[in-house]
Amino acid sequence: MSANGEYSESEKHAGSQTSTSLSFVSPSTGAGQVDLTEIDGGLHMLLERSRGSLNSCKEAVVFLKSRAKVEEDYGRALQKAAQQTVRLMDNGSKASSGMSTQQAAWQRLVEVHEPLAANRMKFAITLFEMSEYLGNYVKTKENVRRKLRETEQRYQRAIDESQQLLDKARSKYDMQCAEWEKLLVRCGDSKQAETGAAVPSIHSTNSRSAKHVGNAVSGIIFGKHKPTLESLDRITQEAGVKAKVANEAYKRLLQQTNAMRRDFYDVQQPKILASVMGLVEEVDQFLKFTLGKYAYTYESAVLADAITLKPMDSQVGMVEMVGDIDSKADLDTYVQAAMATTARVDRASIPYREYRMSPRARLYANPRPIFGVSLHEQLARDARRVPLVVVRCTEAVEAFGLQNEGIYRQSGQSSQVQRLRSEFDLDAEHVDLHASSYASDINNIASVLKMYLRELPGGLVPQAQRTTMLAHFSSEPVHSDSEGELELAQKISGLAASIRDMPQVNRDTLRCLLTHLDKVQAFQEYNMMNSENLSIVFGPTILPPLDNAPSNAALDIRRSARLVKFILDNRRAIFDAL
């Protein structure tokens, strides 16, 4: 109730629900009837119950929206897949001459999915509408619940405020009565004392508290002066008037508070309880109705799908569509159509056609290395008597370097020497040392020849012949104008025998090299390379030292140089003796 005595909308709603029962019977025992108006906190309990019902409705709203979204996405995806498949089948049918039973059944199966998708999207729309309606209903009922709670709180605050005023009036009333009582006793005792009568002795349960209150008030009124009997009587009468006024005020507030309490507990609270009870029952019933509608709608959607898949009339379903496929007839039709437009198979053997690589690619695919390869292996592979690198290098030196000072003694550029080596290792047949790029520095060609002889496995002179040939130069040379004819003949004969015992490839290569060196020393007045200088260069190259000890290696180098010098000085005689 408002200050002007009118009811609010929620209170009117509460008044319309007074017919709702506020008593409950236990459903398990059938006994123990409970009146909610007699329970402290009964209204709060019902308000919490209504909140739970509304929360259940909110959960249903969330579920319905989520389910609607799932159904909508599923329907759209199914519709898109069906439409895309139909377009693909239309394109395929245009490309082919006819449609097989399998293609016809497949097309009908795919087309069935479009009404299935439509059913799902219709179901999604219904779920969305249900969720929207239920959500709006929850918002409305939450406002009703809030107004009922606020109405109860407004009444409760009014009662509490009236109770506080009542407590203050009661305290004031008690204080005024206690003062009046004290003054009455004091005034009566004073009158008895003047007449000489005895003062009655009466004990009261409130005497101690009244005495304390009276003493406090009397002390304020009289102070330290003793009043006269007339003034005491007047003050007592005034205190009695104040006590009566306080009593009237206390009674009036008590009556007002009790009236408010009776109105609340006997009229307003039952109305509010009935309204909340009706709200709970209405929300629960509406949620039940919504869930029932959801169940019915879901069953209807599933039934619609079932009828689409398996019509109840004479139309065929998906199983019958698949049963109409005749795979054998489709295969026969396809083969016959293919045979009518396809040429016969060529059963002739396919000839082998080798891939023709470019000459440069063939070089890289099949390199023919010569550096570090034994004489017997490379000459057998290349079908030659003398390595091509020896032939090409000696020809180039004879063509461009016989008059080059210090030929074979001076070294070429390392990068150019490595480049020439790589080209010889790739394909010596295609190396043209007469080109200007190579002939410009003959020392590069000379260095390649020396490198080849140094890296030749086993050396140019085999180990057996090397030992016998060096044996003729085991002692230090005797510095004389000429050797004895007998000793010279023995050396020539011995060296010729050792060369004769060499393998053919070693003997032919050695002959070619020594013949070339003989031509070089023939131009010694220009190139400054006599037999002694050439032997110093080619001695360790043709006959490398075998012992790693420095002293022995130095001795072998000197002996090999003497041997090569001797062969160069007597080349014709030695090779004529073979």
Coordinates of C-alpha atoms in Angstrom, one line a residue, residues 93-567:
S93 CA 25.0 -35.6 -68.3
K94 CA 25.7 -33.0 -70.9
A95 CA 29.1 -34.5 -71.6
S96 CA 27.8 -38.0 -71.9
S97 CA 25.4 -39.4 -74.5
G98 CA 23.0 -40.9 -72.1
M99 CA 22.2 -41.5 -68.4
S100 CA 22.7 -44.9 -66.8
T101 CA 20.4 -46.4 -64.2
Q102 CA 23.0 -45.7 -61.6
Q103 CA 23.2 -42.0 -62.6
A104 CA 19.4 -41.8 -62.6
A105 CA 19.1 -43.3 -59.1
W106 CA 22.0 -41.2 -57.8
Q107 CA 20.3 -38.0 -59.1
R108 CA 17.0 -39.0 -57.4
L109 CA 18.8 -39.7 -54.2
V110 CA 20.5 -36.4 -54.2
E111 CA 17.3 -34.5 -55.0
V112 CA 15.6 -36.1 -52.0
H113 CA 18.1 -34.2 -49.8
E114 CA 16.7 -30.8 -50.8
P115 CA 13.3 -31.4 -49.0
L116 CA 15.2 -32.8 -46.1
A117 CA 17.2 -29.6 -45.9
A118 CA 13.9 -27.6 -46.2
N119 CA 12.4 -29.6 -43.3
R120 CA 15.5 -28.8 -41.1
M121 CA 15.4 -25.1 -41.9
K122 CA 11.7 -25.0 -41.1
F123 CA 12.3 -26.8 -37.8
A124 CA 15.1 -24.2 -37.1
I125 CA 12.7 -21.3 -37.7
T126 CA 10.1 -22.8 -35.3
L127 CA 12.8 -23.3 -32.6
F128 CA 14.0 -19.8 -33.0
E129 CA 10.4 -18.4 -32.7
M130 CA 9.9 -20.5 -29.6
S131 CA 13.1 -19.3 -28.0
E132 CA 12.2 -15.6 -28.7
Y133 CA 8.7 -16.0 -27.3
L134 CA 10.0 -17.8 -24.2
G135 CA 12.7 -15.2 -23.7
N136 CA 10.1 -12.4 -23.8
Y137 CA 7.9 -14.3 -21.4
V138 CA 10.8 -14.7 -19.0
K139 CA 11.6 -11.0 -19.1
T140 CA 7.9 -10.2 -18.3
K141 CA 7.7 -12.6 -15.4
E142 CA 11.0 -11.3 -14.0
N143 CA 9.5 -7.9 -13.8
V144 CA 6.5 -9.3 -12.0
R145 CA 8.8 -11.2 -9.5
R146 CA 10.8 -8.0 -8.9
K147 CA 7.7 -5.9 -8.2
L148 CA 6.4 -8.5 -5.8
R149 CA 9.7 -8.6 -4.0
E150 CA 9.8 -4.8 -3.8
T151 CA 6.2 -4.7 -2.5
E152 CA 7.1 -7.1 0.3
Q153 CA 10.2 -5.2 1.1
R154 CA 8.2 -1.9 1.2
Y155 CA 5.7 -3.3 3.7
Q156 CA 8.5 -4.8 5.7
R157 CA 10.4 -1.5 5.9
A158 CA 7.2 0.3 7.0
I159 CA 6.7 -2.2 9.8
D160 CA 10.3 -1.9 10.9
E161 CA 10.1 1.8 10.9
S162 CA 6.9 1.7 13.0
Q163 CA 8.5 -0.8 15.3
Q164 CA 11.4 1.5 15.9
L165 CA 9.1 4.4 16.7
L166 CA 7.2 2.2 19.0
D167 CA 10.4 1.2 20.9
K168 CA 11.2 4.9 21.3
A169 CA 7.8 5.7 22.6
R170 CA 7.9 2.7 25.0
S171 CA 11.2 3.9 26.4
K172 CA 9.9 7.4 26.9
Y173 CA 6.8 6.0 28.5
D174 CA 8.8 3.9 30.9
M175 CA 11.0 6.8 31.9
Q176 CA 8.1 9.1 32.6
C177 CA 6.3 6.5 34.6
A178 CA 9.4 5.8 36.6
E179 CA 9.8 9.5 37.5
W180 CA 6.2 9.8 38.4
E181 CA 6.5 6.8 40.6
K182 CA 9.5 8.2 42.3
L183 CA 7.9 11.5 42.9
L184 CA 4.7 9.8 44.2
V185 CA 6.7 7.8 46.7
R186 CA 8.7 10.8 47.9
C187 CA 5.7 13.1 48.1
G188 CA 3.8 10.4 50.1
D189 CA 6.7 9.7 52.4
S190 CA 7.0 13.5 53.1
K191 CA 3.3 13.8 54.0
Q192 CA 3.5 10.7 56.3
A193 CA 6.5 12.2 58.0
E194 CA 4.7 15.5 58.8
T195 CA 1.7 13.7 60.4
G196 CA 4.0 11.3 62.3
A197 CA 2.5 8.2 60.7
A198 CA 4.6 5.2 59.9
V199 CA 5.9 4.9 56.3
P200 CA 4.6 1.6 54.7
S201 CA 7.3 -0.8 53.5
I202 CA 6.3 -2.2 50.1
H203 CA 8.7 -4.0 47.8
S204 CA 8.3 -4.1 44.0
T205 CA 10.2 -5.9 41.3
N206 CA 10.6 -2.6 39.4
S207 CA 11.6 -0.6 42.4
R208 CA 15.3 -0.8 41.7
S209 CA 15.1 0.2 38.1
A210 CA 12.5 2.9 38.8
K211 CA 14.7 4.2 41.7
H212 CA 17.6 4.6 39.4
V213 CA 15.6 6.4 36.7
G214 CA 13.8 8.5 39.3
N215 CA 17.0 9.5 41.0
A216 CA 18.5 10.6 37.7
V217 CA 15.4 12.7 36.8
S218 CA 15.0 14.1 40.4
G219 CA 18.6 15.0 40.5
I220 CA 18.1 17.1 37.3
I221 CA 14.9 18.8 38.7
F222 CA 15.9 19.5 42.4
G223 CA 19.6 19.6 42.2
K224 CA 21.1 20.0 45.8
H225 CA 18.1 21.9 47.3
K226 CA 15.4 20.1 49.3
P227 CA 12.0 21.0 47.9
T228 CA 9.0 22.1 50.0
L229 CA 6.0 19.9 50.3
E230 CA 3.9 22.2 48.0
S231 CA 6.5 22.3 45.3
L232 CA 7.0 18.5 45.5
D233 CA 3.2 18.0 45.2
R234 CA 3.1 20.3 42.1
I235 CA 6.1 18.5 40.5
T236 CA 4.5 15.1 41.2
Q237 CA 1.3 16.2 39.4
E238 CA 3.3 17.5 36.4
A239 CA 5.1 14.2 36.2
G240 CA 1.8 12.4 36.3
V241 CA 0.6 14.4 33.3
K242 CA 3.7 13.7 31.4
A243 CA 3.4 10.0 32.1
K244 CA -0.2 10.0 30.9
V245 CA 0.8 11.8 27.7
A246 CA 3.6 9.3 27.1
N247 CA 1.2 6.5 27.7
E248 CA -1.2 7.8 25.2
A249 CA 1.5 8.2 22.6
Y250 CA 2.8 4.7 23.3
K251 CA -0.7 3.2 23.0
R252 CA -1.4 5.1 19.8
L253 CA 1.9 3.8 18.2
L254 CA 1.3 0.3 19.6
Q255 CA -2.2 0.3 18.0
Q256 CA -0.8 1.6 14.7
T257 CA 2.1 -0.9 14.6
N258 CA -0.2 -3.9 15.5
A259 CA -2.6 -2.7 12.8
M260 CA 0.2 -2.6 10.2
R261 CA 1.4 -6.1 11.3
R262 CA -2.1 -7.5 11.1
D263 CA -2.7 -6.0 7.7
F264 CA 0.7 -7.4 6.5
Y265 CA 0.6 -10.8 8.0
D266 CA -3.2 -11.4 7.6
V267 CA -3.9 -9.6 4.3
Q268 CA -0.9 -8.4 2.3
Q269 CA 1.6 -11.2 2.9
P270 CA -1.0 -13.9 1.9
K271 CA -1.7 -11.9 -1.2
I272 CA 2.0 -11.6 -2.1
L273 CA 2.6 -15.3 -1.2
A274 CA -0.4 -16.2 -3.4
S275 CA 1.0 -14.1 -6.3
V276 CA 4.4 -15.6 -6.0
M277 CA 2.9 -19.1 -5.8
G278 CA 0.8 -18.3 -8.8
L279 CA 3.9 -17.0 -10.6
V280 CA 5.8 -20.2 -9.9
E281 CA 3.0 -22.4 -11.0
E282 CA 2.4 -20.3 -14.2
V283 CA 6.1 -20.3 -15.1
D284 CA 6.4 -24.0 -14.5
Q285 CA 3.3 -24.7 -16.5
F286 CA 4.5 -22.5 -19.3
L287 CA 7.9 -24.1 -19.4
K288 CA 6.2 -27.5 -19.4
F289 CA 4.0 -26.3 -22.3
T290 CA 7.1 -25.0 -24.2
L291 CA 9.0 -28.3 -23.7
G292 CA 6.0 -30.2 -24.9
K293 CA 5.7 -28.0 -27.9
Y294 CA 9.5 -28.6 -28.6
A295 CA 9.0 -32.4 -28.3
Y296 CA 6.0 -32.3 -30.6
T297 CA 7.8 -30.1 -33.1
Y298 CA 10.9 -32.3 -33.0
E299 CA 8.8 -35.4 -33.5
S300 CA 7.0 -33.8 -36.4
A301 CA 10.4 -32.8 -38.0
V302 CA 11.7 -36.3 -37.7
L303 CA 8.4 -37.8 -39.0
A304 CA 8.6 -35.4 -42.0
D305 CA 12.1 -36.6 -42.7
A306 CA 10.9 -40.2 -42.5
I307 CA 8.0 -39.5 -44.8
T308 CA 10.4 -37.8 -47.3
L309 CA 12.7 -40.8 -47.2
K310 CA 9.9 -43.4 -47.3
P311 CA 6.7 -41.9 -48.7
M312 CA 3.5 -43.5 -47.4
D313 CA 1.8 -43.5 -50.8
S314 CA 2.8 -45.5 -53.9
Q315 CA 6.0 -43.4 -54.5
V316 CA 9.3 -45.2 -54.0
G317 CA 11.7 -44.5 -51.2
M318 CA 15.5 -44.3 -51.1
V319 CA 15.9 -48.0 -50.8
E320 CA 13.8 -48.7 -53.8
M321 CA 15.7 -46.0 -55.7
V322 CA 19.0 -47.9 -55.1
G323 CA 17.3 -51.1 -56.0
D324 CA 16.5 -49.8 -59.5
I325 CA 20.2 -49.7 -60.3
D326 CA 21.3 -52.4 -62.9
S327 CA 25.1 -52.3 -62.9
K328 CA 25.5 -55.0 -65.5
A329 CA 23.2 -53.3 -68.0
D330 CA 25.0 -50.0 -67.4
L331 CA 28.3 -51.6 -68.0
D332 CA 27.1 -53.3 -71.2
T333 CA 25.6 -50.0 -72.5
Y334 CA 28.8 -48.1 -71.7
V335 CA 31.1 -50.7 -73.4
Q336 CA 28.9 -50.8 -76.5
A337 CA 28.9 -47.0 -76.8
A338 CA 32.7 -46.9 -76.3
M339 CA 33.3 -49.6 -78.9
A340 CA 31.4 -47.6 -81.5
T341 CA 33.6 -44.6 -81.1
T342 CA 37.0 -46.0 -80.1
A343 CA 39.7 -47.2 -82.5
R344 CA 41.2 -50.7 -82.3
V345 CA 44.2 -51.4 -80.1
D346 CA 47.7 -51.3 -81.7
R347 CA 49.3 -54.6 -80.5
A348 CA 52.6 -54.0 -82.2
S349 CA 55.7 -54.0 -79.9
I350 CA 56.9 -50.5 -79.0
P351 CA 60.4 -49.8 -80.2
Y352 CA 63.1 -48.6 -77.9
R353 CA 64.0 -44.9 -78.5
E354 CA 67.1 -43.8 -76.7
Y355 CA 67.1 -40.2 -75.5
R356 CA 69.6 -38.1 -77.4
M357 CA 71.6 -36.1 -74.9
S358 CA 73.6 -33.1 -76.0
P359 CA 77.4 -33.7 -76.4
R360 CA 78.2 -31.6 -73.3
A361 CA 75.6 -33.5 -71.2
R362 CA 77.1 -36.8 -72.4
L363 CA 80.5 -35.6 -71.2
Y364 CA 79.2 -34.9 -67.8
A365 CA 77.2 -38.1 -67.6
N366 CA 80.2 -40.3 -68.7
P367 CA 83.4 -38.6 -67.7
R368 CA 86.7 -40.2 -68.8
P369 CA 89.2 -39.3 -66.1
I370 CA 92.9 -39.8 -66.7
F371 CA 94.6 -38.2 -63.7
G372 CA 95.2 -40.7 -60.9
V373 CA 94.2 -43.6 -63.3
S374 CA 96.7 -46.3 -64.0
L375 CA 98.3 -46.5 -67.5
H376 CA 97.0 -49.9 -68.3
E377 CA 93.4 -49.0 -67.3
Q378 CA 93.1 -45.7 -69.2
L379 CA 94.9 -46.9 -72.3
A380 CA 92.7 -50.1 -72.5
R381 CA 89.6 -47.9 -72.1
D382 CA 90.7 -45.3 -74.7
A383 CA 92.3 -47.9 -77.1
R384 CA 95.5 -45.9 -77.3
R385 CA 99.2 -46.7 -77.0
V386 CA 100.2 -43.5 -75.3
P387 CA 98.0 -41.3 -72.9
L388 CA 96.4 -38.5 -74.9
V389 CA 97.4 -36.0 -72.3
V390 CA 101.1 -36.8 -72.9
V391 CA 100.6 -36.6 -76.6
R392 CA 98.7 -33.3 -76.5
C393 CA 101.0 -31.6 -74.0
T394 CA 104.2 -32.6 -75.7
E395 CA 102.8 -31.5 -79.1
A396 CA 101.8 -28.1 -77.7
V397 CA 105.3 -27.6 -76.0
E398 CA 107.0 -28.5 -79.3
A399 CA 104.8 -26.1 -81.1
F400 CA 105.0 -23.1 -78.8
G401 CA 107.5 -23.6 -76.1
L402 CA 110.8 -25.0 -77.4
Q403 CA 112.4 -21.6 -77.3
N404 CA 110.6 -20.6 -74.1
E405 CA 113.3 -19.9 -71.5
G406 CA 113.0 -22.2 -68.5
I407 CA 110.4 -24.5 -70.0
Y408 CA 109.3 -27.2 -67.5
R409 CA 111.3 -25.4 -64.8
Q410 CA 108.9 -22.5 -64.4
S411 CA 105.4 -23.3 -63.0
G412 CA 102.1 -22.1 -64.5
Q413 CA 99.2 -20.4 -62.8
S414 CA 97.5 -22.7 -60.3
S415 CA 93.9 -21.8 -61.4
Q416 CA 94.7 -22.3 -65.1
V417 CA 96.5 -25.6 -64.4
Q418 CA 93.5 -26.9 -62.4
R419 CA 91.2 -25.8 -65.2
L420 CA 93.2 -27.7 -67.8
R421 CA 93.3 -30.8 -65.5
S422 CA 89.5 -30.7 -65.1
E423 CA 89.1 -30.5 -68.9
F424 CA 91.4 -33.5 -69.5
D425 CA 89.6 -35.5 -66.8
L426 CA 86.3 -34.7 -68.4
D427 CA 87.1 -35.6 -72.0
A428 CA 90.7 -35.4 -73.3
E429 CA 89.6 -35.8 -76.9
H430 CA 88.0 -32.4 -76.9
V431 CA 90.9 -30.4 -75.4
D432 CA 92.5 -28.2 -78.0
L433 CA 95.8 -26.9 -76.6
H434 CA 96.5 -25.0 -79.8
A435 CA 93.8 -22.4 -78.9
S436 CA 95.1 -19.0 -78.1
S437 CA 93.7 -19.1 -74.5
Y438 CA 96.0 -22.1 -73.7
A439 CA 99.0 -21.3 -75.9
S440 CA 99.4 -17.8 -74.4
D441 CA 101.1 -19.3 -71.4
I442 CA 102.9 -22.6 -72.3
N443 CA 104.0 -23.1 -68.7
N444 CA 100.4 -24.0 -67.8
I445 CA 100.6 -26.9 -70.3
A446 CA 104.0 -28.0 -69.1
S447 CA 102.8 -28.0 -65.5
V448 CA 99.8 -30.2 -66.4
L449 CA 102.1 -32.8 -68.0
K450 CA 104.3 -32.9 -64.9
M451 CA 101.2 -33.1 -62.6
Y452 CA 99.9 -36.1 -64.7
L453 CA 103.3 -37.9 -64.4
R454 CA 103.5 -37.2 -60.6
E455 CA 100.0 -38.6 -59.9
L456 CA 100.3 -41.7 -62.1
P457 CA 99.7 -44.7 -59.9
G458 CA 102.8 -46.9 -59.6
G459 CA 104.8 -44.2 -61.5
L460 CA 105.8 -44.2 -65.1
V461 CA 108.6 -46.8 -64.4
P462 CA 107.4 -49.9 -62.5
Q463 CA 109.0 -50.8 -59.2
A464 CA 111.0 -53.8 -60.5
Q465 CA 112.6 -51.9 -63.4
R466 CA 113.1 -48.8 -61.2
T467 CA 115.3 -50.8 -58.8
T468 CA 117.5 -52.4 -61.6
M469 CA 117.8 -49.1 -63.4
L470 CA 118.9 -47.1 -60.3
A471 CA 121.3 -49.9 -59.3
H472 CA 123.6 -48.7 -62.2
F473 CA 123.9 -45.3 -60.4
S474 CA 124.3 -46.5 -56.8
S475 CA 127.8 -44.8 -56.3
E476 CA 128.6 -41.2 -56.6
P477 CA 129.6 -40.1 -60.1
V478 CA 133.3 -39.8 -60.9
H479 CA 134.1 -36.5 -62.4
S480 CA 136.1 -37.4 -65.5
D481 CA 136.1 -36.3 -69.0
S482 CA 134.6 -39.5 -70.3
E483 CA 133.5 -42.7 -68.8
G484 CA 135.1 -46.0 -69.9
E485 CA 133.7 -47.5 -73.0
L486 CA 133.0 -50.8 -71.2
E487 CA 131.2 -49.2 -68.3
L488 CA 129.2 -47.0 -70.7
A489 CA 128.2 -50.0 -72.8
Q490 CA 127.2 -52.0 -69.7
K491 CA 124.9 -49.1 -68.5
I492 CA 123.3 -48.8 -71.9
S493 CA 122.8 -52.5 -72.2
G494 CA 121.4 -52.7 -68.6
L495 CA 119.0 -49.8 -69.1
A496 CA 117.9 -51.2 -72.4
A497 CA 117.2 -54.5 -70.8
S498 CA 115.2 -52.9 -68.0
I499 CA 113.2 -50.8 -70.4
R500 CA 112.6 -54.0 -72.5
D501 CA 111.1 -55.7 -69.5
M502 CA 108.6 -52.9 -68.8
P503 CA 105.0 -53.4 -69.8
Q504 CA 104.2 -52.2 -73.3
V505 CA 102.2 -49.2 -72.2
N506 CA 104.9 -48.0 -69.8
R507 CA 107.6 -48.5 -72.5
D508 CA 105.7 -46.7 -75.2
T509 CA 104.9 -43.8 -72.9
L510 CA 108.5 -43.5 -71.6
R511 CA 109.8 -43.5 -75.3
C512 CA 107.4 -40.7 -76.2
L513 CA 108.4 -38.6 -73.2
L514 CA 112.1 -39.0 -73.6
T515 CA 111.9 -38.3 -77.4
H516 CA 110.1 -35.1 -76.5
L517 CA 112.7 -34.1 -73.9
D518 CA 115.4 -34.8 -76.4
K519 CA 113.8 -32.2 -78.7
V520 CA 113.6 -29.7 -75.8
Q521 CA 117.3 -30.0 -75.0
A522 CA 118.1 -29.5 -78.7
F523 CA 117.0 -25.9 -78.2
Q524 CA 118.9 -25.4 -75.0
E525 CA 120.7 -22.3 -76.3
Y526 CA 117.2 -20.7 -76.2
N527 CA 115.4 -22.4 -73.4
M528 CA 118.4 -22.9 -71.2
M529 CA 117.2 -26.5 -70.5
N530 CA 120.0 -29.0 -71.2
S531 CA 119.9 -32.6 -70.2
E532 CA 121.1 -31.8 -66.7
N533 CA 118.4 -29.2 -66.0
L534 CA 115.7 -31.5 -67.5
S535 CA 116.9 -34.4 -65.4
I536 CA 116.6 -32.3 -62.2
V537 CA 113.0 -31.5 -63.1
F538 CA 111.9 -35.0 -64.5
G539 CA 114.1 -37.2 -62.3
P540 CA 111.8 -37.1 -59.3
T541 CA 108.7 -37.0 -61.6
I542 CA 109.5 -40.1 -63.5
L543 CA 111.2 -41.9 -60.6
P544 CA 109.7 -40.4 -57.4
P545 CA 111.5 -41.3 -54.1
L546 CA 110.1 -44.3 -52.2
D547 CA 111.6 -43.6 -48.8
N548 CA 110.0 -40.8 -46.7
A549 CA 113.3 -40.2 -44.8
P550 CA 114.8 -36.9 -45.9
S551 CA 118.3 -38.2 -46.3
N552 CA 117.2 -41.3 -48.3
A553 CA 114.8 -39.2 -50.4
A554 CA 117.5 -36.7 -51.2
L555 CA 119.8 -39.6 -52.3
D556 CA 117.0 -41.1 -54.5
I557 CA 116.4 -37.7 -56.1
R558 CA 120.0 -37.4 -57.0
R559 CA 120.2 -40.9 -58.4
S560 CA 117.0 -40.5 -60.4
A561 CA 118.3 -37.2 -61.8
R562 CA 121.6 -38.9 -62.9
L563 CA 119.6 -41.7 -64.5
V564 CA 117.4 -39.4 -66.5
K565 CA 120.4 -37.3 -67.6
F566 CA 122.2 -40.5 -68.7
I567 CA 119.1 -41.7 -70.7

